[in-house]
Short mmCIF file of C-alpha atoms in Angstrom, two decimals:
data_model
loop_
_atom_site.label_atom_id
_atom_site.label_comp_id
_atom_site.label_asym_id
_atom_site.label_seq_id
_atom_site.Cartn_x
_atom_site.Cartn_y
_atom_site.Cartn_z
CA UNK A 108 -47.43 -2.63 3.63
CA UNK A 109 -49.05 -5.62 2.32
CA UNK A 110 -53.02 -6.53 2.88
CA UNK A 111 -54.07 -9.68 2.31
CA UNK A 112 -57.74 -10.20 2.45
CA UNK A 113 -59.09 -13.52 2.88
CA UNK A 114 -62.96 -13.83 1.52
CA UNK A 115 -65.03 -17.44 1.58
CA UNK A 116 -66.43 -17.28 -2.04
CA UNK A 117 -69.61 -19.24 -0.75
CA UNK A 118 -68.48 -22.66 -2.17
CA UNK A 119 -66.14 -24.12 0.49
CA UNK A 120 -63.58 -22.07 -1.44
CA UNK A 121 -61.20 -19.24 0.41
CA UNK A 122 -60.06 -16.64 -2.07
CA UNK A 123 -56.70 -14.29 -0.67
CA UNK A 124 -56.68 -10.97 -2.17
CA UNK A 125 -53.26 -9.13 -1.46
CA UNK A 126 -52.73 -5.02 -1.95
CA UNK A 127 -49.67 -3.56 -1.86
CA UNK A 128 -49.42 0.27 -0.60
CA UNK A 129 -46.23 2.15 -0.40
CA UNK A 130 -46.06 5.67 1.48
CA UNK A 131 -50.38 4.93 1.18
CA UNK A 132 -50.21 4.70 -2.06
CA UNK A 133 -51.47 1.29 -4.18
CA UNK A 134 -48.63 -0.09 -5.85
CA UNK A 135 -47.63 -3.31 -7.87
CA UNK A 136 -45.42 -4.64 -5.83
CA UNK A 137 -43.13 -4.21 -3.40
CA UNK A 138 -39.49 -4.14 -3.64
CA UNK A 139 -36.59 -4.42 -0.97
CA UNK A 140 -32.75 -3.43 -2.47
CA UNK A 141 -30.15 -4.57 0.24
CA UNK A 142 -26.91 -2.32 -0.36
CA UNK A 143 -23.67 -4.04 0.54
CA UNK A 144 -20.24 -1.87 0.80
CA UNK A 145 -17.69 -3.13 2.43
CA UNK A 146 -15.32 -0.82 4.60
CA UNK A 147 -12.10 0.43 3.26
CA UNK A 148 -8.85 -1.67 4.57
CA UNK A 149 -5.73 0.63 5.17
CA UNK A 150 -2.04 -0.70 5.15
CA UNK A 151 1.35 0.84 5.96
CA UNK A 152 4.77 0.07 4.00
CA UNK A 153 8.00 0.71 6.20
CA UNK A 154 11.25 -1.02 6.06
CA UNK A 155 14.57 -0.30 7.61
CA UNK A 156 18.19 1.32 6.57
CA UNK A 157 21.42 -0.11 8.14
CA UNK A 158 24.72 1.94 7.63
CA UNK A 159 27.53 -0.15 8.14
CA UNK A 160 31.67 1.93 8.85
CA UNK A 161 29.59 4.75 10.67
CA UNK A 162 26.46 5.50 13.21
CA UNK A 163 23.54 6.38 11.14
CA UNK A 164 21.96 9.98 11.53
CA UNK A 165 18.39 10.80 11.57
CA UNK A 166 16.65 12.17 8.26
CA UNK A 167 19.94 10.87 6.76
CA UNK A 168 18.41 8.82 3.64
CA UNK A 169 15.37 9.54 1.85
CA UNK A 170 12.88 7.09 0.79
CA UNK A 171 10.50 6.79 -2.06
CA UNK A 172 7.39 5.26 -2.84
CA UNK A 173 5.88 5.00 -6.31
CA UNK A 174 2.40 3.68 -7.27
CA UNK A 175 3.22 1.46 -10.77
CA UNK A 176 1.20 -0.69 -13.35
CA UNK A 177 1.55 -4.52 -12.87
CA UNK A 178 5.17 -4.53 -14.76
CA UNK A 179 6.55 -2.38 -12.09
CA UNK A 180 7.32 0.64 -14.37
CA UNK A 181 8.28 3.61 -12.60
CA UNK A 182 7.30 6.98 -13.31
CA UNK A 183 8.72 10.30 -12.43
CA UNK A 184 6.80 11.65 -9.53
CA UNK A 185 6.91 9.54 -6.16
CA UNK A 186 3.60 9.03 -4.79
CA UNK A 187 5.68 9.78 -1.13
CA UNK A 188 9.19 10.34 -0.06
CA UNK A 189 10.10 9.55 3.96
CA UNK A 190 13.36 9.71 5.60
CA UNK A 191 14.76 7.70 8.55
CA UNK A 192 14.96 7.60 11.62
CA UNK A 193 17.60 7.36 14.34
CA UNK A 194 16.73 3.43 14.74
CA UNK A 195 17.57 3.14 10.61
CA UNK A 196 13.63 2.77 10.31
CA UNK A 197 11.49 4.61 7.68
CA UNK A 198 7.20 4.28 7.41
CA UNK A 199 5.37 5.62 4.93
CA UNK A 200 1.87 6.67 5.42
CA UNK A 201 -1.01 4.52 5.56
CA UNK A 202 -2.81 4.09 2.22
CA UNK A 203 -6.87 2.99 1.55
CA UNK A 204 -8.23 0.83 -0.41
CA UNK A 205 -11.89 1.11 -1.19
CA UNK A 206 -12.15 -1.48 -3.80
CA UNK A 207 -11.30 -4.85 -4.66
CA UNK A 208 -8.28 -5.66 -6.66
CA UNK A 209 -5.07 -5.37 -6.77
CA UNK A 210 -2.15 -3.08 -6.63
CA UNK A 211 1.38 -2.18 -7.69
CA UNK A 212 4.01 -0.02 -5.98
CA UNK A 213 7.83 0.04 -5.76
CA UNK A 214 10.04 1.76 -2.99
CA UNK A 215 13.60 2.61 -3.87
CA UNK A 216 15.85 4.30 -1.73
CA UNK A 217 17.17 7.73 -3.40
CA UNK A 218 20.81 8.25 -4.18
CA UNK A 219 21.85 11.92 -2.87
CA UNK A 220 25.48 11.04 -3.67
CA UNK A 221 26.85 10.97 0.10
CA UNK A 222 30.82 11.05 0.49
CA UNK A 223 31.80 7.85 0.85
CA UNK A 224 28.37 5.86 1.02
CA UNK A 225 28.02 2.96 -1.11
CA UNK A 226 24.47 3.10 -1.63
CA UNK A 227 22.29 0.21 -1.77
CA UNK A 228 20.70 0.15 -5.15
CA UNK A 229 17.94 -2.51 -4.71
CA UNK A 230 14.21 -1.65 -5.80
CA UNK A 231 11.20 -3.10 -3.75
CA UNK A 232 8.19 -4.66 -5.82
CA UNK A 233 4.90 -4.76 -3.51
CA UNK A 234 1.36 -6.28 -5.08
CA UNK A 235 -1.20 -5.72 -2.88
CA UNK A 236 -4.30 -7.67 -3.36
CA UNK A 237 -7.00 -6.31 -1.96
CA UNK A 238 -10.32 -8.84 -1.61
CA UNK A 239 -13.89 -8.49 0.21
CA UNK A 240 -13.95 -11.35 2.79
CA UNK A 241 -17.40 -11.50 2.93
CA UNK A 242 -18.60 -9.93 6.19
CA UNK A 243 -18.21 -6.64 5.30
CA UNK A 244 -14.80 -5.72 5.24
CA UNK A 245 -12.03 -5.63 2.79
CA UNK A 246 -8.62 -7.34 3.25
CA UNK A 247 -5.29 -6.87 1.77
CA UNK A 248 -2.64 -9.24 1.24
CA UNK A 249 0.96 -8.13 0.49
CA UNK A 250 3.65 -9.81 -1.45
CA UNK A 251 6.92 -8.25 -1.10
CA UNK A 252 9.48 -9.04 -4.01
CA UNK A 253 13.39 -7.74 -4.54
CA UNK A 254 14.57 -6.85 -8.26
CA UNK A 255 15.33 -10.27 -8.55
CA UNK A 256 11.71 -11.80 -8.06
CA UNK A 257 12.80 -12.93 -4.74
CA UNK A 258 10.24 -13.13 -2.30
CA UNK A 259 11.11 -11.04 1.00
CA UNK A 260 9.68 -10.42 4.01
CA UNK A 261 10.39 -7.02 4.87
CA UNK A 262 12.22 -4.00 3.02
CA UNK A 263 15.91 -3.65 3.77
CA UNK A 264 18.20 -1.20 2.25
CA UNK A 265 22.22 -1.84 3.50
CA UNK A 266 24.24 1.18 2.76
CA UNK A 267 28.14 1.21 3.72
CA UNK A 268 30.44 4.04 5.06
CA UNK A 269 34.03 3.89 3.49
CA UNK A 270 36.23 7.06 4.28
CA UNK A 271 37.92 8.54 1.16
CA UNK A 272 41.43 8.16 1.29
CA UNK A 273 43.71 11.24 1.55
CA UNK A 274 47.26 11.87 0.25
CA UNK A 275 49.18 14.32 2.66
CA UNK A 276 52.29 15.54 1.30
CA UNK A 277 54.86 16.33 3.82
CA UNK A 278 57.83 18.33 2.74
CA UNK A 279 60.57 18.10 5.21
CA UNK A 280 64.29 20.06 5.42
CA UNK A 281 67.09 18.56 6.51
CA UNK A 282 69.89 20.44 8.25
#
């Protein structure tokens, strides 16, 4: 609390005397310290598969996402793997973000050698930038590139379906 005591010194003056008490206690001063978090901002990656010669099967193709540096260098352990769905869609979970900055991550579909599937080799660069707009929430902006540093707007991995070929060899006997 703060007392401010206002005497009249006797010569036309007034004189303010101010105390300062914490918990009862005299004190300097008094000090307020306003702490400002802002909440945590959550995002989800997904993207689709497309199978072209055959329907597409559910769980068919695995998925995997990888948390990088800013070059985009991959290491060995993914930070999730997802599969697909029926619809050819995939999502991975959602990930938090508690600070500001920003982010690296690559998804890359994995190659478990199908018969017959040409698989789709591209790799999937995503910077998320994550900034504090002011009133007490974070936001996050992503930027979606291809492994050509083209800009995309959603994550698209087009396998095809091409039967093997088969050589049947028919002996006949003529009579």
């Amino acid at each position: 609390s703060v007392i401010v005591t206002v005497t009249d010194d006797g010569t036309g003056e007034l004189k303010a005397n101010v105390e300062y008490k914490l918990d009862g206690e005299n004190v300097e001063a008094i000090s307020f310290e306003n702490l400002y978090h802002a909440s945590p901002v959550n995002i989800e990656l997904m993207g689709t598969k497309t199978l072209a010669g055959r329907s597409l099967a559910d769980g068919e193709f695995n998925f995997r996402l990888y948390e990088t540096d800013s070059e985009f260098v991959v290491g060995e352990n993914a930070l999730q793997t997802v599969a697909n769905n029926a619809n050819g869609e995939f999502t991975f979970d959602a990930i938090t973000f508690e600070t500001e900055g920003e982010r690296y991550f690559v998804i890359t579909e994995e190659n478990t050698e199908k018969i017959g599937v040409k698989y789709d080799e591209t790799v999937y660069r995503i910077t998320v930038k994550v900034v504090d707009n002011g009133v007490g929430s974070l936001v996050a902006e992503t930027n979606i590139t291809n492994d050509q540093n083209v800009d995309t707007e959603s994550i698209v991995f087009a396998n095809v379906y091409e039967p093997l070929s088969t050589e049947v060899k028919i002996d006949v006997l003529k009579t």
